[in-house]
Coordinates of C-alpha atoms in Angstrom, one line a residue:
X1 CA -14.9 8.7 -22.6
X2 CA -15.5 5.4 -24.9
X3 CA -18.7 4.4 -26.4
X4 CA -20.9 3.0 -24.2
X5 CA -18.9 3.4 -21.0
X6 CA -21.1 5.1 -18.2
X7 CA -19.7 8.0 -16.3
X8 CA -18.2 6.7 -12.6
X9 CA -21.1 8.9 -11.0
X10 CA -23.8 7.2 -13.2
X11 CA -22.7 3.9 -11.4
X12 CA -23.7 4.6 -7.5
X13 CA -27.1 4.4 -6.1
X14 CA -29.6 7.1 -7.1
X15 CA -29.0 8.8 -3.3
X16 CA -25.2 9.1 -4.1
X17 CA -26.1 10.3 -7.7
X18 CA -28.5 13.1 -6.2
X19 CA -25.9 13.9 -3.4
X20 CA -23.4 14.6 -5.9
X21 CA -25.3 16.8 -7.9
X22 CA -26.6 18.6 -4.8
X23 CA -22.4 18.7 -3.8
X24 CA -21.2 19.9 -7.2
X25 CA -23.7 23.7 -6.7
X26 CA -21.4 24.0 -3.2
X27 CA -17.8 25.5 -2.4
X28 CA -15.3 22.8 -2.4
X29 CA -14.6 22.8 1.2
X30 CA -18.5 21.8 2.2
X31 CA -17.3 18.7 -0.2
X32 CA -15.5 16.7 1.4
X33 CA -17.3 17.3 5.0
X34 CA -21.0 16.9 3.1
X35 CA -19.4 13.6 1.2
X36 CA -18.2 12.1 4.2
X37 CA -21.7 12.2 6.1
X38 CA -23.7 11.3 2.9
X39 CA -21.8 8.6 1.3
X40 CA -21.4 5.9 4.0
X41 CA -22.9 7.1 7.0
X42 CA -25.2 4.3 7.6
X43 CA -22.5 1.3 6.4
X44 CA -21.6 1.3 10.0
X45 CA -22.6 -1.4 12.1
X46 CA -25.8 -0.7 13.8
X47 CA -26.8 -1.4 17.6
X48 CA -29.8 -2.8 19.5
X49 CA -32.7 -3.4 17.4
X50 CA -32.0 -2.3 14.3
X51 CA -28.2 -4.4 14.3
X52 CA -28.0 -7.2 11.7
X53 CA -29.6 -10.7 13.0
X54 CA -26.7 -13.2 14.2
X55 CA -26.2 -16.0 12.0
X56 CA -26.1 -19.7 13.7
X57 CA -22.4 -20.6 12.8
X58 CA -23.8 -24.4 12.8
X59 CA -25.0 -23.4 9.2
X60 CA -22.0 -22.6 7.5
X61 CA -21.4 -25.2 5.4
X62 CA -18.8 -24.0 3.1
X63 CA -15.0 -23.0 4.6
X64 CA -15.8 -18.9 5.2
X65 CA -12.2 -18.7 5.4
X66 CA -11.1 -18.4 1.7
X67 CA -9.8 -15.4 1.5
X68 CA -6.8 -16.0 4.2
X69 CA -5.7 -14.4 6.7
X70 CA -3.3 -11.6 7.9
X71 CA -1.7 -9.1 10.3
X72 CA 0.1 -5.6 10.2
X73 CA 1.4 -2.6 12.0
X74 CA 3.4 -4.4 14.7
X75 CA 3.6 -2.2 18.0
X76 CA 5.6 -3.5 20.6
X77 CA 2.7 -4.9 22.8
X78 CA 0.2 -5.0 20.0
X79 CA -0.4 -6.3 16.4
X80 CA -3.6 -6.1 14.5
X81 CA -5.1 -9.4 13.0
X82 CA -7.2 -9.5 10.2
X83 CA -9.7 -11.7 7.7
X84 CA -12.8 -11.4 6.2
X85 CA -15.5 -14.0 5.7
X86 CA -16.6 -15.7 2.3
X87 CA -17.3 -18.5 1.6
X88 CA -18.5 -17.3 -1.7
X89 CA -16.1 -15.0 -2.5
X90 CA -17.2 -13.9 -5.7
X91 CA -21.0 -13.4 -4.6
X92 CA -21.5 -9.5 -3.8
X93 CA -22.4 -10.9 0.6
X94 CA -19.6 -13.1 0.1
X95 CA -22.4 -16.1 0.8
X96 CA -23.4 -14.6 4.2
X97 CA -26.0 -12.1 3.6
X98 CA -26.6 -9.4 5.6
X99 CA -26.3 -11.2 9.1
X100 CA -23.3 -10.6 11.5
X101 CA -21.4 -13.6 12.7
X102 CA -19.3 -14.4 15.9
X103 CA -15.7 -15.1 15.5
X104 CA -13.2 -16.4 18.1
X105 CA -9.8 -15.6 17.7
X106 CA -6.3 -17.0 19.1
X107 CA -3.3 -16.1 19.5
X108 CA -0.4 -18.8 20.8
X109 CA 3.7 -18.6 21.3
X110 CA 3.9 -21.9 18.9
X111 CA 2.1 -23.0 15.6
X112 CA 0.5 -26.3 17.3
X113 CA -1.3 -23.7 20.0
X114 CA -0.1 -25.5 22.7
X115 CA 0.5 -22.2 24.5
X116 CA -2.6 -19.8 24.4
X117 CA -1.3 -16.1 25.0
X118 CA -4.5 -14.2 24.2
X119 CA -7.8 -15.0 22.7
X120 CA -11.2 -13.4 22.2
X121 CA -14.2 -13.2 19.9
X122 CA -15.2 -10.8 17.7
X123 CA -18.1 -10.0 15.4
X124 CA -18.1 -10.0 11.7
X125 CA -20.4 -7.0 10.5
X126 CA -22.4 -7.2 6.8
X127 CA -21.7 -3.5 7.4
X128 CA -18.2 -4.0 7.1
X129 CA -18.5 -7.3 4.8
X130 CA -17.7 -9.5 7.6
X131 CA -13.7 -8.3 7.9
X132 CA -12.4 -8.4 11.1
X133 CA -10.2 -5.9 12.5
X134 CA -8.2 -7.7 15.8
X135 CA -6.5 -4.9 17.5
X136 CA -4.6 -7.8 20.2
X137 CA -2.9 -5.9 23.3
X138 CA -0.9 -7.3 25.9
X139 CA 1.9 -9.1 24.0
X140 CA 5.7 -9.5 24.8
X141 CA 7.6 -6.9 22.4
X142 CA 9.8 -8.5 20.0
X143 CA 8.1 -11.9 19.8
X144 CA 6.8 -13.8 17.0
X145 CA 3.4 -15.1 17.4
X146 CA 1.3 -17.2 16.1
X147 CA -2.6 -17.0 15.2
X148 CA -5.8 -18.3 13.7
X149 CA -9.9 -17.7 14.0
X150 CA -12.7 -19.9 14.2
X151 CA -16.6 -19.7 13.4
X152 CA -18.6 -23.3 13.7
X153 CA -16.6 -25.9 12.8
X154 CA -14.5 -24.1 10.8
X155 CA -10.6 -23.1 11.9
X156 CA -8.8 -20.3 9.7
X157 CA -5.1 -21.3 8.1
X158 CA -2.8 -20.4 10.7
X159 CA -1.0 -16.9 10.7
X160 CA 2.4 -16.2 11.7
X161 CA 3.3 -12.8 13.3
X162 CA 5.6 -10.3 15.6
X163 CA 5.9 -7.9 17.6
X164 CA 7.8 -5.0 17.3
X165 CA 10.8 -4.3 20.0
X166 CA 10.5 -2.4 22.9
X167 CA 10.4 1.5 22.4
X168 CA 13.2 2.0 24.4
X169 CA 16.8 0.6 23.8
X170 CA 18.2 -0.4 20.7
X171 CA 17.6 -3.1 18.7
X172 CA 20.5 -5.1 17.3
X173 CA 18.7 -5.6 13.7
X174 CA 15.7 -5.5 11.8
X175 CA 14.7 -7.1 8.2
X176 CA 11.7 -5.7 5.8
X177 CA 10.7 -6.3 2.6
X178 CA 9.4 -3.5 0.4
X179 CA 6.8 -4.4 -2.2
X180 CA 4.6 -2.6 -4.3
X181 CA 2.2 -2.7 -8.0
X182 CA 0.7 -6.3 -7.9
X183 CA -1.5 -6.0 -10.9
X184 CA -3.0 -8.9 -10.9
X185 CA -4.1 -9.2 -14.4
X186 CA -0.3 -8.6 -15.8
X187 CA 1.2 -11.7 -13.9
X188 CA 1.5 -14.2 -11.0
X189 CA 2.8 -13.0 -7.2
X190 CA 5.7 -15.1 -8.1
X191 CA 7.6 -13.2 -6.0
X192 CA 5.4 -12.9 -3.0
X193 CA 5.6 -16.7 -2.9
X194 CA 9.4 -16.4 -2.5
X195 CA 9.1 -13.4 0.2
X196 CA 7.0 -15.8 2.1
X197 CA 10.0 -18.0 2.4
X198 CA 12.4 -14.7 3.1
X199 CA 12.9 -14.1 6.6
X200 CA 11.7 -10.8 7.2
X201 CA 10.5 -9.2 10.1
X202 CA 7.9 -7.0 8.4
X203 CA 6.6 -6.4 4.6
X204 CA 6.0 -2.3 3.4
X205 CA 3.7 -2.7 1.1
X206 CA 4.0 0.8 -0.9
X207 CA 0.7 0.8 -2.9
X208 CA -1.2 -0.2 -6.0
X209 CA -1.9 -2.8 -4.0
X210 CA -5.2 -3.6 -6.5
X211 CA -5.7 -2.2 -10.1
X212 CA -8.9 -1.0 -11.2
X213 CA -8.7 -2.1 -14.5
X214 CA -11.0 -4.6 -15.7
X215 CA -9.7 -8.2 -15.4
X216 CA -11.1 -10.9 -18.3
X217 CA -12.4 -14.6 -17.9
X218 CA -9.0 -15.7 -18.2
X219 CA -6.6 -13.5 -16.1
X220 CA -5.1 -11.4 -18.4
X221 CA -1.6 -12.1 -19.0
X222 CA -2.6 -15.5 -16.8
X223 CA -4.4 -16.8 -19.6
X224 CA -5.8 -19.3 -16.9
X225 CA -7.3 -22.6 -18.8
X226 CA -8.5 -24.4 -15.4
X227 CA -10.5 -21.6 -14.7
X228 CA -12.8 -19.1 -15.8
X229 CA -13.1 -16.0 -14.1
X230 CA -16.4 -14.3 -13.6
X231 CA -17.7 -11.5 -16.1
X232 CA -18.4 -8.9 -13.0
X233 CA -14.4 -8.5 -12.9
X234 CA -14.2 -7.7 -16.6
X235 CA -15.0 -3.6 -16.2
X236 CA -13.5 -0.9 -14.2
X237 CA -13.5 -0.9 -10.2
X238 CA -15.9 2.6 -9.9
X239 CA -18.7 1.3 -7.1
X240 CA -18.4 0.0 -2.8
X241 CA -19.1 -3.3 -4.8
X242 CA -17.0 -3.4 -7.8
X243 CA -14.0 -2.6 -5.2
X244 CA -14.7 -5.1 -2.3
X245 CA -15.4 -7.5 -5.2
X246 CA -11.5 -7.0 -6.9
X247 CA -10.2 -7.7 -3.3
X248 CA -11.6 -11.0 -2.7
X249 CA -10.5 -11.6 -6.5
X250 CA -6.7 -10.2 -5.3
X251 CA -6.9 -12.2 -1.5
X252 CA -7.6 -15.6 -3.7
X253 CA -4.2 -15.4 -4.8
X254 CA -2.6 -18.6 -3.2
X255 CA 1.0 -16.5 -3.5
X256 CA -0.6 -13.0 -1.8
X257 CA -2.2 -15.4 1.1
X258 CA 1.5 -17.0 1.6
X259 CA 3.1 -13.8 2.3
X260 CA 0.3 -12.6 4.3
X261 CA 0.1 -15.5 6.5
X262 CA 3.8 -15.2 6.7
X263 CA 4.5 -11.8 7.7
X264 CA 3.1 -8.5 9.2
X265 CA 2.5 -5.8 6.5
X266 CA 2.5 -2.2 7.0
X267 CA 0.4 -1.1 4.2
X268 CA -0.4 2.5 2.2
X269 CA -1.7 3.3 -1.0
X270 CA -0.6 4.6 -4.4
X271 CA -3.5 5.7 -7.1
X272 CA -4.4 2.5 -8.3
X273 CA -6.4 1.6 -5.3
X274 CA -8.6 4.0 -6.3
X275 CA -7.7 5.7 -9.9
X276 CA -5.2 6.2 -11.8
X277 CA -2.8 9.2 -11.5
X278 CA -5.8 10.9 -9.0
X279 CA -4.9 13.6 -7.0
X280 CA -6.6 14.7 -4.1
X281 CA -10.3 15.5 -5.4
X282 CA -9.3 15.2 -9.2
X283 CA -9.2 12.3 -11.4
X284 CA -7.7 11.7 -14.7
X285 CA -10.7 12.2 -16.7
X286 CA -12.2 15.4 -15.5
X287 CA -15.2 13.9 -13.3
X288 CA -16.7 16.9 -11.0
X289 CA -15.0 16.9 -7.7
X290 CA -18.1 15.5 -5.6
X291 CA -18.7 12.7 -7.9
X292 CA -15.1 11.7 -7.9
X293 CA -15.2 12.0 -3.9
X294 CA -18.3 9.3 -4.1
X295 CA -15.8 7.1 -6.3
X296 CA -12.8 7.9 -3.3
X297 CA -14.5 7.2 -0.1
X298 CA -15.8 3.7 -2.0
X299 CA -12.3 2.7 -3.1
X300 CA -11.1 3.9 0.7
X301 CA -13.8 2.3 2.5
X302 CA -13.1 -1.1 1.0
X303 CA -9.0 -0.6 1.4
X304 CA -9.8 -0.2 5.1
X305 CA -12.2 -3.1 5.1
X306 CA -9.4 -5.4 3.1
X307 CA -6.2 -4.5 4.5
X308 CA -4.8 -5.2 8.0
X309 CA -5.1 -1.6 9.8
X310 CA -5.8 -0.5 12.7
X311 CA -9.2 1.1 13.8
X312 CA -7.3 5.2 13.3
X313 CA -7.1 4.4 9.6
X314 CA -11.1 3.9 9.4
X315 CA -12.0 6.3 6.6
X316 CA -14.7 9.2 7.6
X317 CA -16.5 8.8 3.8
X318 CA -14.0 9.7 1.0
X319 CA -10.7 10.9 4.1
X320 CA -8.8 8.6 5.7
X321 CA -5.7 9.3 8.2
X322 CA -3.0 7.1 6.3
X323 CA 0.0 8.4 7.8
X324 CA 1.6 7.1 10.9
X325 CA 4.6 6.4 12.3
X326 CA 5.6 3.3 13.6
X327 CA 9.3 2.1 15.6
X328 CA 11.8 -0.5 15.5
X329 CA 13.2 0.4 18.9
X330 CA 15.4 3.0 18.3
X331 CA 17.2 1.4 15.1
X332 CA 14.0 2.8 12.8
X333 CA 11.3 5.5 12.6
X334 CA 8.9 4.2 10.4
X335 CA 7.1 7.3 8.9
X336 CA 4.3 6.2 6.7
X337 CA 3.2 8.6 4.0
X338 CA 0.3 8.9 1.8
X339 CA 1.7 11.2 -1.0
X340 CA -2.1 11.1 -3.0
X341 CA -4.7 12.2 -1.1
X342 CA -3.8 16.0 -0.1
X343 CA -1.6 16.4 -3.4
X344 CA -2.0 19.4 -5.2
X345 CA -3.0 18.6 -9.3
X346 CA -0.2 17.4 -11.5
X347 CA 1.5 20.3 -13.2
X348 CA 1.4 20.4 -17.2
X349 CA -1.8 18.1 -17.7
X350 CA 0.5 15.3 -16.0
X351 CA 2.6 15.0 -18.8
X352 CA 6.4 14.9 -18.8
X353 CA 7.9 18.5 -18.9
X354 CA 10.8 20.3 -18.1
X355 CA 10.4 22.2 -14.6
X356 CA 8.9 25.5 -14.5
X357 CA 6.8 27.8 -13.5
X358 CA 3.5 25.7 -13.0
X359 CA 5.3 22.8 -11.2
X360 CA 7.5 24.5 -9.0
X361 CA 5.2 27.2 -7.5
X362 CA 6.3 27.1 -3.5
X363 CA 2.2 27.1 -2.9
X364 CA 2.3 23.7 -4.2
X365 CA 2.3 20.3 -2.5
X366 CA 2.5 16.7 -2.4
X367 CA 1.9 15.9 1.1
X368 CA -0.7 18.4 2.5
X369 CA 0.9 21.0 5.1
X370 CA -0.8 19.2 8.0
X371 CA 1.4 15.9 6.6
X372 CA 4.0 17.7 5.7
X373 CA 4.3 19.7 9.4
X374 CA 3.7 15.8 10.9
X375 CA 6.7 14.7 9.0
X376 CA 9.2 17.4 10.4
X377 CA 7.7 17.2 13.6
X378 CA 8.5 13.2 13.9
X379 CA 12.2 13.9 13.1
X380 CA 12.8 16.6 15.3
X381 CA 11.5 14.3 17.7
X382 CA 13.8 11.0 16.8
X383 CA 16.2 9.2 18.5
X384 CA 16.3 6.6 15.8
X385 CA 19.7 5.6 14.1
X386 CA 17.6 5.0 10.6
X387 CA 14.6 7.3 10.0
X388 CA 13.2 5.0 7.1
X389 CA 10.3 7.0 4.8
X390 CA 7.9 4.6 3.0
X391 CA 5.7 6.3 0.5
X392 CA 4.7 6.5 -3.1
X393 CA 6.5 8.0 -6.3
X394 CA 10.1 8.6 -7.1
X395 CA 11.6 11.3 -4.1
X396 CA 15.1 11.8 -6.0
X397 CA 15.1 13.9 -9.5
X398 CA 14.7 11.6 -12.1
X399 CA 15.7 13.2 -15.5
X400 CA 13.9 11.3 -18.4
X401 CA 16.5 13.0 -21.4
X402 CA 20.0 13.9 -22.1
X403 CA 18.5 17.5 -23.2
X404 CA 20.6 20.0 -21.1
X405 CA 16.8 21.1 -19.3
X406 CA 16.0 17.5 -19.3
X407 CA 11.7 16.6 -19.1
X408 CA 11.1 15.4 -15.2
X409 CA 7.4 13.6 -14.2
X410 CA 4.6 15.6 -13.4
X411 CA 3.3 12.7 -10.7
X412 CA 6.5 11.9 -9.3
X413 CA 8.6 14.6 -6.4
X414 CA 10.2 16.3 -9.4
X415 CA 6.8 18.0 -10.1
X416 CA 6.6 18.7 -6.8
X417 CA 10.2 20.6 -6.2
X418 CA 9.2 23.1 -3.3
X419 CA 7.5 20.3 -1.3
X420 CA 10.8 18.0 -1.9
X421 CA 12.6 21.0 -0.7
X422 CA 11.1 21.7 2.8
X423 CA 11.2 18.3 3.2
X424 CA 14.7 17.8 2.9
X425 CA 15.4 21.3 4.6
X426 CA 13.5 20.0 7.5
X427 CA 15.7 16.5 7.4
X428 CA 19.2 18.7 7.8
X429 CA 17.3 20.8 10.6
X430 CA 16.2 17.5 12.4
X431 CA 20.1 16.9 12.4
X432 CA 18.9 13.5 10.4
X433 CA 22.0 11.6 9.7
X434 CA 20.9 8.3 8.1
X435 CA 17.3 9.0 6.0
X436 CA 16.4 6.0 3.5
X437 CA 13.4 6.3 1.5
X438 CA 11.1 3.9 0.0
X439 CA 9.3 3.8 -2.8
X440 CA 7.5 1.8 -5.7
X441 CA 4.9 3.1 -8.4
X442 CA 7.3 3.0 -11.2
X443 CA 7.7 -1.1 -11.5
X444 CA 11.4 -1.5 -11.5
X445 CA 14.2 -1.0 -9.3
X446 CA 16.5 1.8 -8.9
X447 CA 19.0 3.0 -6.2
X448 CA 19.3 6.5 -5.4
X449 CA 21.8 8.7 -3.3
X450 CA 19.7 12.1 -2.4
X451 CA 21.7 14.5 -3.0
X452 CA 21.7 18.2 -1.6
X453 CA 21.9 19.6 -5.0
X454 CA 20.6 17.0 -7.3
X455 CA 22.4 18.6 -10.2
X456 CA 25.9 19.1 -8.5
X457 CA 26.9 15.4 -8.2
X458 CA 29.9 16.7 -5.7
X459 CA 27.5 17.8 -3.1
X460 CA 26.7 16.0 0.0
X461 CA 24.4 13.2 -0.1
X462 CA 21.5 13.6 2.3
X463 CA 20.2 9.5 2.7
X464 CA 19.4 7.1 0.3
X465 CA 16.4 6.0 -1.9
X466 CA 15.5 2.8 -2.4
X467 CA 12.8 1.8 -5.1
X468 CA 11.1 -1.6 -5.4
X469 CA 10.3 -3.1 -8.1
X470 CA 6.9 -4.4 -9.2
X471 CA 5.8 -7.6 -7.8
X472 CA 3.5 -7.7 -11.1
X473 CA 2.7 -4.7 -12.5
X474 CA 4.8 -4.3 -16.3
X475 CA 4.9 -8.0 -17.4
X476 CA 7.7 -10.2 -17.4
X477 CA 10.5 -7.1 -17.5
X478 CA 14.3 -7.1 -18.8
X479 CA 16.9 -6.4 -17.2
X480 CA 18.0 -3.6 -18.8
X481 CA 15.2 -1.5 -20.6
X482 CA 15.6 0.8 -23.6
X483 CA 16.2 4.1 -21.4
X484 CA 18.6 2.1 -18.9
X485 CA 21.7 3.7 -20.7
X486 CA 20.1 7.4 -20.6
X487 CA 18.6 7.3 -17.3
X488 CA 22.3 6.1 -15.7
X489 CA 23.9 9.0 -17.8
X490 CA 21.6 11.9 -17.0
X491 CA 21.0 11.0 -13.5
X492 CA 24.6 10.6 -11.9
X493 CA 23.3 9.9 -8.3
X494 CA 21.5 6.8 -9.9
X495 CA 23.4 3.7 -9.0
X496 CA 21.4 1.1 -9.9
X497 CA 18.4 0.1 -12.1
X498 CA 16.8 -3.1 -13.2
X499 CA 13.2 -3.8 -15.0
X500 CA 12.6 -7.2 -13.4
X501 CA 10.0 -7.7 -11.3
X502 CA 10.6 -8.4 -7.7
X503 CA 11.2 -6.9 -3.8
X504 CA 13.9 -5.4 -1.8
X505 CA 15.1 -6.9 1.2
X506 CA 16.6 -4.6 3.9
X507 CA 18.6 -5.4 6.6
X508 CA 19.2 -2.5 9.6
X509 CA 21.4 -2.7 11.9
X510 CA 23.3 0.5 14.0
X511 CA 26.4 0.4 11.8
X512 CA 24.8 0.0 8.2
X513 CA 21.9 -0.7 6.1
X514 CA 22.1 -3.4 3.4
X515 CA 19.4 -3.4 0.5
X516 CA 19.4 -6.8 -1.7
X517 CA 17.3 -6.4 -5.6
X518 CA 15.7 -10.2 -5.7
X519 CA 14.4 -9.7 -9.1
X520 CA 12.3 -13.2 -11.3
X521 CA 12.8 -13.9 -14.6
X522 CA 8.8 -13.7 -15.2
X523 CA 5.6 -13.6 -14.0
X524 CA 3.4 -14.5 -17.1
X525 CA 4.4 -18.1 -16.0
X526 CA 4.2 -19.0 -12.7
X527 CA 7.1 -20.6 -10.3
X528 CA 9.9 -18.6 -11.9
X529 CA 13.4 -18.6 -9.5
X530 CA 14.3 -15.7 -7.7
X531 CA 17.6 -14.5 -7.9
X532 CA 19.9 -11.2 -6.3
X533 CA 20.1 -9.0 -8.9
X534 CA 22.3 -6.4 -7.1
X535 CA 23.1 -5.8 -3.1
X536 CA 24.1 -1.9 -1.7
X537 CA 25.2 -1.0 1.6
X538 CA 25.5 2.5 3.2
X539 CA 26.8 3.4 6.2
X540 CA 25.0 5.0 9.5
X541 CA 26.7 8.5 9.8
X542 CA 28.2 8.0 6.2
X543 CA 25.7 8.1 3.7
X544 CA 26.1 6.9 0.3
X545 CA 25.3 3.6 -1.8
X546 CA 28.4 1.1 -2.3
X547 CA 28.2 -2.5 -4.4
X548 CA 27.9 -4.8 -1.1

């Protein structure tokens, strides 16, 4: 640990400290039950006398809506609406205190609201640092909609969202975006600003969503001169405070409000959201399990409070239910995964090895069996024409050398062989014809065919994998990076692979699915153009990627 740097568990209140001490004399599995009633058991809104006092909205004086709005998880009747009050972002209360506030809501066929569909009031809790979670019923499927909230005299920006088709019957086509690794402090959302234009129906947003890592005065690789940002961002995210705190820094972003107000996100999460590289109940660094639990259900608690999810994803203190499965009709199966929280430690110390013993023990997993058995279950189940996978880290085997037992990562499937294994067994027992994965963490973009023997390029390819590049994350990027030429050469199913940053676009429809690279030049300036880098297309029934 550096000089001078305290321990995560030195930084929580003196109850979370003790609890962790008392946690850390237990057996692991009283852990995580023990944490979850001890850590944020009494941040839930309270009732009757003891609730929070209700602020008079006629004294809000500054605009509480800085930190925009936004929706997610469209459901054919349903779509969840979300902000969060501040009008002092950067203040720990966010300028309110601890007082809950009434909030009406709206939601209209057409921008101008001439057409009211739905609309309601809500509460903003201190508990919940006065986010809103909307959960609005009763809406046409396959509608866009438009929405906004209002406290006093104040009226939010106005959101834009959609409904997904109904559950029965084919749709004729559905567009997403996949995004993913939006450090702020390594760029501008250059490229969220140009997906806010796109015309999508819906965003993935595949994790690392925040970074943890301290963020100075001027915005990192920003090097802002109009501004200066405050010291409290310039450490490491570790505390309920420093976390909600590096949201409302991230929801400032004029580029990450565009998209948001643009388009529904379905969201998950990578590491970064909480720590690097963690895996389950282990960080990086060693911290005892309970302490880093302590760390977990703060960074959870305030991804639940920040992002635009349902009430089912509320965490229980340091466990949260993140996978779901959501439906496009019967054109997609959505099936959401968290790939970090019920992972089994990285193999080797986490470094890149060549497979072996350690890493591909059958015992070991990247899903959880409880995910895992969800997963298989889903598509035995299906009727879709695309069963789409969003998740985390690369599924395909991704050979880092020309050696003839080339090194693999530790963090990525390829540590994980077994898991990757019942998982695709279970795909060709599902009879799944047309499987595309998603997936961001490593910051550029690659195209994959998965193949039933990774190693024999002549056997059958099992679906497609599709990896977004960063919207931020790495700097500015090159098109072709210094392992470009080995990584084509010693993975043959790799088709494609770029080190811009940027999204995928994705276009569904029953006969094929078309994925377009839009890549920028940089994002260490803002307002860089966007450009195709590279378009696929595969067909339903036929997989395998071709130039489009």
């Amino acid at each position: 640990m550096p000089p001078g740097r305290q321990s995560p568990s030195s930084q929580h209140a003196p109850e979370l400290r003790a609890a962790a001490r008392h946690l850390a004399r237990r057996r692991f599995l009283t852990v995580t039950a023990a944490a979850a009633a001890l850590a944020f058991g009494t941040h839930l809104p309270a009732t009757g006398a003891a609730s929070a006092a209700e602020l008079d909205t006629a004294r809000i004086t500054d605009d509480p809506f800085t930190l925009g709005v936004a929706s997610g998880d469209p459901w054919p009747g349903s779509v969840l609406l979300w902000t969060r009050l501040a009008p002092e972002p950067y203040e720990a209360d966010g300028g309110l205190a601890q007082q809950r506030v009434v909030v009406e809501w709206e939601v209209a066929d057409d921008e101008r609201f001439g057409t009211i569909v739905r609309r309601g009031a809500a509460i903003a809790h201190p508990e919940v640092h006065h986010t809103l979670h909307v959960e609005v019923d009763g809406l046409a499927p396959g509608r866009v909609y438009y929405y906004r909230f209002r406290t006093g005299t104040w009226i939010s920006p106005t959101g834009r969202t959609r409904t997904a088709p109904a559950a029965i019957g084919p749709a004729s086509a559905l567009t997403f975006a996949a995004v993913s690794c939006q450090a702020y402090q390594e760029g501008y959302f250059t490229a969220h600003r140009h997906l806010a234009g796109d015309d999508v129906d819906v965003v993935l947003h595949l994790g690392d969503y925040l970074y943890e890592y301290a963020v100075d005065a001027a915005g990192g690789a920003r090097k802002y001169t109009d501004r200066v940002l405050p010291d409290l961002f310039n450490r490491e995210t570790v505390t309920l405070e420093d976390y909600r705190l590096r949201y409302a820094l991230y929801h400032r972003d004029p580029d990450l409000q565009a998209v948001h107000a643009m388009h529904p996100f379905v969201v998950t999460w990578d590491d970064h959201e909480t720590e690097n590289n963690y895996a389950a109940d282990s960080d990086e660094t060693g911290t005892p399990p309970a302490a880093f639990l302590l760390r977990r259900a703060a960074a959870y608690r305030a991804h639940w409070e920040n992002q635009p999810l349902r009430a089912s994803q509320l965490p229980n203190g340091p466990d949260a239910q993140l996978y779901r499965r959501l439906h496009w009709g019967t054109l997609a199966q959505f099936d959401v995964l968290d790939t970090r929280q019920y992972r089994s430690d990285q193999a080797y110390g986490d470094r890149p090895h060549i497979p072996g013993p350690e890493s591909d023990d059958p015992a070991r997993t990247i899903t959880g069996a409880a995910q895992e058995r969800w997963l298989l279950d889903g598509w035995r189940a299906s009727d879709a024409v695309w069963n789409v996978m969003p998740q985390q880290v690369c599924f395909s085997q991704r050979k880092l050398d020309l050696s003839p037992v080339a090194k693999v990562s530790m963090d990525a499937w390829d540590g994980y062989r077994a898991s990757r294994d019942r998982v695709l067994a279970g795909a060709k027992a599902a009879g799944i014809d047309n499987l595309m994965v998603l997936t961001g963490d490593v910051h550029v973009g690659y195209a994959f065919d998965i193949k039933d023997d990774f190693d024999n390029p002549s056997s059958r390819t099992l679906g497609t994998e599709i990896v977004t590049p960063s919207i931020a994350s790495g700097g500015d990027g090159i098109v072709r990076p210094t392992n470009w030429a080995t990584y084509l050469s010693a993975n043959p199913h790799l088709k494609f692979y770029n080190g811009q940053r940027g999204y995928v676009r994705v276009r569904l429809t029953p006969e094929a699915a078309r994925a377009d690279f839009k890549t920028v030049s940089a994002v260490t300036t803002p307002g860089a153009p966007i450009t195709t880098a590279a378009s696929f297309v595969t067909e339903a029934g036929a997989q395998g990627l071709k130039p489009a």
